[in-house]
Each structure stands twice: as C-alpha cells, then as structure tokens.
PDB file of C-alpha atoms in Angstrom:
ATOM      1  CA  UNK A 183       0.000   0.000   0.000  1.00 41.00           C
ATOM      2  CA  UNK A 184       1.117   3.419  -0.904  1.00 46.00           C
ATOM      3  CA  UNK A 185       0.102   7.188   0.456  1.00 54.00           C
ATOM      4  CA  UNK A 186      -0.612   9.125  -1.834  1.00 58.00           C
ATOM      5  CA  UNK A 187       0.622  12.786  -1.734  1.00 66.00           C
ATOM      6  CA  UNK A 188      -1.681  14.484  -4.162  1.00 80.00           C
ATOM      7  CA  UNK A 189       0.920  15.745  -5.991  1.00 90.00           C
ATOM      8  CA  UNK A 190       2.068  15.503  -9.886  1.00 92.00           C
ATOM      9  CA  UNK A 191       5.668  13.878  -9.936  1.00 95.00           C
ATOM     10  CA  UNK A 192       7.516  12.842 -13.252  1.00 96.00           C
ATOM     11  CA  UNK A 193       6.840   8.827 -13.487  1.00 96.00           C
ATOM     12  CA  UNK A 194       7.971   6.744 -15.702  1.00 97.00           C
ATOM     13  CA  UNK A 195       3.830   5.364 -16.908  1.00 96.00           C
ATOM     14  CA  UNK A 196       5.589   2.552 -18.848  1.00 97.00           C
ATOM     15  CA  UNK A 197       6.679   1.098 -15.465  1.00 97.00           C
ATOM     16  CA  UNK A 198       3.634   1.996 -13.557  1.00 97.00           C
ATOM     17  CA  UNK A 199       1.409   0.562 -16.276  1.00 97.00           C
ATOM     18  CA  UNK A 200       3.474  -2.876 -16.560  1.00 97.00           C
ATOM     19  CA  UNK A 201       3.834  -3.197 -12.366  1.00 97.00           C
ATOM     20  CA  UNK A 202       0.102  -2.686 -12.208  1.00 97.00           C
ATOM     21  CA  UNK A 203      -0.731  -5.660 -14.550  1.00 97.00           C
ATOM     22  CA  UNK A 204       1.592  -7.898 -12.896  1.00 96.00           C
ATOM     23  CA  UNK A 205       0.148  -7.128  -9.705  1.00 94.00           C
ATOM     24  CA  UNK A 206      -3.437  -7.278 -10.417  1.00 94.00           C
ATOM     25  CA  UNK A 207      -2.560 -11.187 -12.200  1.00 95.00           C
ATOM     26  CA  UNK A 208      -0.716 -11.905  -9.419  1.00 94.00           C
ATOM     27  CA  UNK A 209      -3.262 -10.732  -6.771  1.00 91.00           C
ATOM     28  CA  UNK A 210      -6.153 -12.779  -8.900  1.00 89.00           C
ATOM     29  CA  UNK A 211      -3.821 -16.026  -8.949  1.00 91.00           C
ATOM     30  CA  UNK A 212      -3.367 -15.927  -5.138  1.00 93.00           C
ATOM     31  CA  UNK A 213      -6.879 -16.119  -4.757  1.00 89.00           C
ATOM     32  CA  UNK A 214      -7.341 -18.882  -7.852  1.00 88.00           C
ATOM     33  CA  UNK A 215      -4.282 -21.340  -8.385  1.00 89.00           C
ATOM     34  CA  UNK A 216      -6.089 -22.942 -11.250  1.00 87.00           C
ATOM     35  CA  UNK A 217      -6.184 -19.623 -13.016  1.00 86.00           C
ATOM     36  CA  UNK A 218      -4.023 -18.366 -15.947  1.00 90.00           C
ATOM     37  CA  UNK A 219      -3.893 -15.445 -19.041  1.00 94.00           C
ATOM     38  CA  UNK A 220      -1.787 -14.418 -21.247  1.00 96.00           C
ATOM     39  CA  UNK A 221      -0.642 -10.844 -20.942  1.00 97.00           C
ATOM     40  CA  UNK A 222       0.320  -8.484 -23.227  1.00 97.00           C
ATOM     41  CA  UNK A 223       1.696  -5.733 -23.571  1.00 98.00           C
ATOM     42  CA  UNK A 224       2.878  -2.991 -26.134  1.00 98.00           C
ATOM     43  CA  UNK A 225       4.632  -0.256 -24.168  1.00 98.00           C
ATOM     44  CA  UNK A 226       5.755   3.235 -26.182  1.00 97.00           C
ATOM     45  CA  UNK A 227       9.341   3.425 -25.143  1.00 95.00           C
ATOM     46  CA  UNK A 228       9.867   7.079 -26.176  1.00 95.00           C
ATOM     47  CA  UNK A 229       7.627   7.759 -24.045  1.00 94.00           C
ATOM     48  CA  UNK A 230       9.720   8.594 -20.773  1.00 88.00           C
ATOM     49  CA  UNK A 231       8.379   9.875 -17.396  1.00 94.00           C
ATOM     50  CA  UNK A 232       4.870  11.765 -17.517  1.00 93.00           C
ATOM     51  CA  UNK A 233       3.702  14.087 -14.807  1.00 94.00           C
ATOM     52  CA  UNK A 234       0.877  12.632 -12.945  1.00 95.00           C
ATOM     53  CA  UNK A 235      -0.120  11.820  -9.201  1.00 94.00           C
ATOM     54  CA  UNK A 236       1.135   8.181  -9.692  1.00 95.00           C
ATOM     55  CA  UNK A 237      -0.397   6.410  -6.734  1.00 94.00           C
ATOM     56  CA  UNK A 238      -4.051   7.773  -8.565  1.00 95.00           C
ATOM     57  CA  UNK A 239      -3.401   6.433 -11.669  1.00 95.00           C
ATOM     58  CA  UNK A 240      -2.047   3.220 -10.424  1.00 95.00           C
ATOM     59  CA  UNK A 241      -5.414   2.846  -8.816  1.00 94.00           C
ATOM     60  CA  UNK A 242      -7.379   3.870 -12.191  1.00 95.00           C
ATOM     61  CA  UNK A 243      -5.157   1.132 -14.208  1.00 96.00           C
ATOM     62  CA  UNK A 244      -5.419  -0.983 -11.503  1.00 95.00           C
ATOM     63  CA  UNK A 245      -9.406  -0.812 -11.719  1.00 93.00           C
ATOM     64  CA  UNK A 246      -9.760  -1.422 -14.852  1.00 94.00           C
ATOM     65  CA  UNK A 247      -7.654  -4.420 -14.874  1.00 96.00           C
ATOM     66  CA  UNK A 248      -9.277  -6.151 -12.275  1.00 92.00           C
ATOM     67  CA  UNK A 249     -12.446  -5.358 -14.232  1.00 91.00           C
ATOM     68  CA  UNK A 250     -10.715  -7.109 -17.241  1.00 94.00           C
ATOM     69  CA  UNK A 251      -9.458 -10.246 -15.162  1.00 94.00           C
ATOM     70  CA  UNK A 252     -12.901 -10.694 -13.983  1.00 90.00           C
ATOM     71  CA  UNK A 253     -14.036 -10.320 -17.325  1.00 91.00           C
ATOM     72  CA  UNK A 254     -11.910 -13.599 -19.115  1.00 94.00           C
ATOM     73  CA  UNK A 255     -12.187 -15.462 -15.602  1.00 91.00           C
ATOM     74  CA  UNK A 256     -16.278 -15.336 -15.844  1.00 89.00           C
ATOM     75  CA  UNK A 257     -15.933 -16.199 -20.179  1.00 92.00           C
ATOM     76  CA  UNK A 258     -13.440 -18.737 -19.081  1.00 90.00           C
ATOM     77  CA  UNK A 259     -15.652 -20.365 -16.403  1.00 87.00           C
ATOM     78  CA  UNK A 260     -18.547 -20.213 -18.953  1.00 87.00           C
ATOM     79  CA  UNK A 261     -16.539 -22.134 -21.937  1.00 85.00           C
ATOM     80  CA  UNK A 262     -15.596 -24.670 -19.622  1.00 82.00           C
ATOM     81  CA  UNK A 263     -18.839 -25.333 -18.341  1.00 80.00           C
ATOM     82  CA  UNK A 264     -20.147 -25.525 -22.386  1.00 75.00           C
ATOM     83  CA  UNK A 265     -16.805 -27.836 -23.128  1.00 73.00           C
ATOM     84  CA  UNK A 266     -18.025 -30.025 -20.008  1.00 69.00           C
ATOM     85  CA  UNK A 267     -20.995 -31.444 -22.313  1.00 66.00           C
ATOM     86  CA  UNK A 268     -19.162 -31.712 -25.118  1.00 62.00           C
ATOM     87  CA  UNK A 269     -15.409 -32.784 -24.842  1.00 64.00           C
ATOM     88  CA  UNK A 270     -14.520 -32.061 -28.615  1.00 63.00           C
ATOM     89  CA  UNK A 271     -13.268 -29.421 -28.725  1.00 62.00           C
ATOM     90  CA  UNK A 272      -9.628 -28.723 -30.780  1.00 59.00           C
ATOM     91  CA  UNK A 273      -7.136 -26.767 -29.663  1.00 57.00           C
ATOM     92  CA  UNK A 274      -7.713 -24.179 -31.895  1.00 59.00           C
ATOM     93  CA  UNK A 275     -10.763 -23.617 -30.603  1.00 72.00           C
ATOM     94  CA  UNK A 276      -9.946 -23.288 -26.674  1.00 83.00           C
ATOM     95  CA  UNK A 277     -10.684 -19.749 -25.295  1.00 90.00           C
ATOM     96  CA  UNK A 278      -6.943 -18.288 -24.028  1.00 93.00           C
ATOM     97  CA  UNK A 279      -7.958 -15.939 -21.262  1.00 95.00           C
ATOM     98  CA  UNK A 280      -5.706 -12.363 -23.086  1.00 96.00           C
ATOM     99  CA  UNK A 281      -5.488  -9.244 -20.412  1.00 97.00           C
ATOM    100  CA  UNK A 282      -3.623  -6.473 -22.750  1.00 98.00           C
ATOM    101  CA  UNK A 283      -2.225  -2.701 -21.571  1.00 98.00           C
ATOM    102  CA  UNK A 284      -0.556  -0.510 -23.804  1.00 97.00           C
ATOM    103  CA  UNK A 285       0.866   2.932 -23.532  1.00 97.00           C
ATOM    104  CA  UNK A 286       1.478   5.614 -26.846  1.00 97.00           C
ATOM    105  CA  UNK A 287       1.712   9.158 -28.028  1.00 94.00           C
ATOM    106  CA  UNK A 288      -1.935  10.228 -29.529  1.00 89.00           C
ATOM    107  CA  UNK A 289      -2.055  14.557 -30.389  1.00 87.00           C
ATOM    108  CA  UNK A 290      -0.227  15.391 -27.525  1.00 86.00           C
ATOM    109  CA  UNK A 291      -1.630  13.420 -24.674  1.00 92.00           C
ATOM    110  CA  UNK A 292      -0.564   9.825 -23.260  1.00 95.00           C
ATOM    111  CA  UNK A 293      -2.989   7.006 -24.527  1.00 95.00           C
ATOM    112  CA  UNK A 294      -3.366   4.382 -21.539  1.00 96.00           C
ATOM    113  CA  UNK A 295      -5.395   1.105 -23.003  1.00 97.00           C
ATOM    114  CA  UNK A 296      -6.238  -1.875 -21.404  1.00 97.00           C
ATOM    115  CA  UNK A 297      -7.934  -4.321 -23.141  1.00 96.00           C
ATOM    116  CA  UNK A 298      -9.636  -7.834 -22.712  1.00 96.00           C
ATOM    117  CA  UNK A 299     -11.205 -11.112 -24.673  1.00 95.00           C
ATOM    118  CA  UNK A 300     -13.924 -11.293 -22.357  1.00 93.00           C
ATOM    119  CA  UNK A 301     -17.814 -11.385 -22.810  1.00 90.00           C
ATOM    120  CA  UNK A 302     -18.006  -7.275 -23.080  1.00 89.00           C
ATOM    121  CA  UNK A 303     -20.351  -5.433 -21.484  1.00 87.00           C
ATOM    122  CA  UNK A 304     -23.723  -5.502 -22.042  1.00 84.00           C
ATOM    123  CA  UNK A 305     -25.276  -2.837 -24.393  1.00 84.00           C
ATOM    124  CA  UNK A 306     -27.448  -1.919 -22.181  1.00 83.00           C
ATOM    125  CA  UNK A 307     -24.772  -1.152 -19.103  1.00 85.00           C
ATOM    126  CA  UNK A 308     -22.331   1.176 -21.245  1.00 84.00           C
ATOM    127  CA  UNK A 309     -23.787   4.663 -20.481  1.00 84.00           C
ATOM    128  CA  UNK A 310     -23.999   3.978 -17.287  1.00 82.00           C
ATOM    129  CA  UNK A 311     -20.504   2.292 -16.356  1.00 83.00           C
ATOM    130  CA  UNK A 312     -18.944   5.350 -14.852  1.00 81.00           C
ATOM    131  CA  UNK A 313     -21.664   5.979 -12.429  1.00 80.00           C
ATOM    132  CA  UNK A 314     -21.070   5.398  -8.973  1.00 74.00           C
ATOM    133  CA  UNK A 315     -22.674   1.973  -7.512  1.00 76.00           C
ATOM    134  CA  UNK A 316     -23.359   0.954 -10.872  1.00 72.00           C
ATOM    135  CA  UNK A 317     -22.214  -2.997 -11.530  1.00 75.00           C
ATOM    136  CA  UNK A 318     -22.906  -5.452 -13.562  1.00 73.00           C
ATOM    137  CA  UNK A 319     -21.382  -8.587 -11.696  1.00 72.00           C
ATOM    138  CA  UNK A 320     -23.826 -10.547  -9.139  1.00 65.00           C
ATOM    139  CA  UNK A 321     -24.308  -9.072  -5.759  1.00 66.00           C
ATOM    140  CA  UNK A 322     -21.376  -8.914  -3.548  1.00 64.00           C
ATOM    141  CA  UNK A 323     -19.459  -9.276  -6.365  1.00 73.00           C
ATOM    142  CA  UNK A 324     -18.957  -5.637  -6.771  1.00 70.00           C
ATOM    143  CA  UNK A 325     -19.122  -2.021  -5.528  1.00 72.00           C
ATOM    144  CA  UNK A 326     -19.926  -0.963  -8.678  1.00 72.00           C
ATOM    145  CA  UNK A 327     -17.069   2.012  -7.653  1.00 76.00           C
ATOM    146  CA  UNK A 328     -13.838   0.994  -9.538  1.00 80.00           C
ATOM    147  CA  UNK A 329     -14.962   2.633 -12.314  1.00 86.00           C
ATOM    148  CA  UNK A 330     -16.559   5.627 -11.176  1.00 84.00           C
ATOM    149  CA  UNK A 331     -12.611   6.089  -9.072  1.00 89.00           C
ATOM    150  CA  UNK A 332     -11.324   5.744 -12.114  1.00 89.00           C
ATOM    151  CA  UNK A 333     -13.385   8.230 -13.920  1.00 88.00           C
ATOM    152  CA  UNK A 334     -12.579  10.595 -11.684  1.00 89.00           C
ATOM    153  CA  UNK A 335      -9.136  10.505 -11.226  1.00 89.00           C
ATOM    154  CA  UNK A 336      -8.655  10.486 -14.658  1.00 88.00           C
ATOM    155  CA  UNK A 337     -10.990  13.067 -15.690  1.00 88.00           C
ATOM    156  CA  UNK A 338     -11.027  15.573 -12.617  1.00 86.00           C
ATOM    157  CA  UNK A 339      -7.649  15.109 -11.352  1.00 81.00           C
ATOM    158  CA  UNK A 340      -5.674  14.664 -14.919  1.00 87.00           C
ATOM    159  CA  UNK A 341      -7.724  16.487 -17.149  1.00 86.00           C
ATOM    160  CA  UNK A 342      -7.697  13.567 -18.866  1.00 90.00           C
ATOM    161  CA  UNK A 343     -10.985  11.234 -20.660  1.00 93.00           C
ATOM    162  CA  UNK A 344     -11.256   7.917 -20.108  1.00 91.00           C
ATOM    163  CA  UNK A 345     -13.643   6.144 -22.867  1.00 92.00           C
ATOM    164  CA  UNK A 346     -15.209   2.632 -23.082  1.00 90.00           C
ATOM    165  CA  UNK A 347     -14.727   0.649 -26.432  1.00 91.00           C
ATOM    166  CA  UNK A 348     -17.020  -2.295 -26.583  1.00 89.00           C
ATOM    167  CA  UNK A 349     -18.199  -4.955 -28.422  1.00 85.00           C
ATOM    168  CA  UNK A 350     -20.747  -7.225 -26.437  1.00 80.00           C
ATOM    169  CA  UNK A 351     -19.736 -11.041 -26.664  1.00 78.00           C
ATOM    170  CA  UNK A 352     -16.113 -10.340 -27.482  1.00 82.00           C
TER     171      UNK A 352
END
C-alpha cells in the first residue's frame, strides 16, 4: 500500500502501467491457483516519465484491470462449463484468457489502453458504467465504484478522458 501525496511527480507510466498488470494477475492467482492469461503488452518506449499523481493512476489502471481479469475469468468459467458437455473441442478452438495494456503518443496526450477477450459489457450497461454503484457482476461481487474512481481521477484530477470501447460477446 502506498500514500498518496496528491501531488504531480515525473513517473515513468511505462513502469507503472506494466507493475500494475503484474500485480493485479498476481493478486487474482493468489486467490485462484487454477487460473491463468496471457498478458500483453505494447509499451511506447519514447515515451519517458509523464507528470501525474502516480499512486491515482495506479489505482485507475489498476481498476480497470481487475475489471478485465474478472471479465476472461467469468468467459473462461462459462466455456468450460459448455466444453463439459461436449469434450470435442480442438485446440484451436480453446478460449486463451488475453489481459492487454498498452501505452502511446496520440495529439499530444498519453494514450493508456487496457484491453480484454472477455464477454463485453452488455449494451445496455455502457452509459452507465462510470456511475457510482453501478455494476454489472452478481451481488457482492462488486461495488460498482472501480470505475466511477477511475473516472474521476482520470478526468477531474488529470484532465484527462477515459472512454469505453465495446463490443458485447467479445
């Protein structure tokens, strides 16, 4: 756990972005043994350090991470379940849990994306994603906060935008 001081400090965001994935994996496999993803990443190394409150934005990328996770560990759960009843499946056709962050250069601001090959979000649920309380996982499940944090720090405390890209099933 880290205090966080509030204030903008040059960090390197290729660092922060890459320690946040492997902690939010690692955090999800100490609570599941049996689960695994492949990670990916595509870092812009020109990018250097950024000025930003990094403890905040660890906690936004950290968010929507464990959103992400939770995203190909429910898909995963469901194709096993389907494979259950019908053992034929081929390899090609197994569903590889993918968790991906990337960092680049887009007209003059820093481009954080995380991405997923979960289920997506229902159409229904995108406009209101940001909203505090707001979930779409089962009850307890969820605060329905993360993103709402994350909206905020990004947004009120970066000046920043953070957008949803979705496709529902993928």
């Amino acid at each position: 756990s880290r205090s966080s001081s509030g204030i903008k400090e040059p960090t390197e965001i290729n660092a922060l972005a890459d320690e946040y994935l492997r902690l939010s994996y690692h955090g999800l496999r100490a609570k599941d043994k049996s689960f695994n993803a492949t990670l990916e990443t595509n870092f812009d190394e020109s990018l250097g350090s950024i000025n930003i409150v990094p403890q905040e934005i660890g906690r936004g990328i950290l968010n929507l991470l464990t959103n992400a996770f939770s995203s190909v560990t429910l898909k995963k759960k469901q194709f096993e379940k389907d494979i259950s009843r019908d053992n034929k499946i081929s390899e090609t056709e197994q569903y590889k849990p993918t968790v991906f962050i990337g960092t680049r250069k887009l007209k003059g601001k820093v481009e954080i994306k995380v991405s997923d090959n979960g289920n997506g979000i229902p159409q229904a649920a995108v406009d209101k994603i940001f909203q505090p309380f707001f979930t779409t996982k089962p009850s307890g499940k969820g605060t329905g906060l993360g993103l709402s944090m994350s909206y905020e720090i990004v947004t009120n405390a970066h000046g920043g935008e953070l957008k949803v890209e979705n496709k529902e099933g993928e």
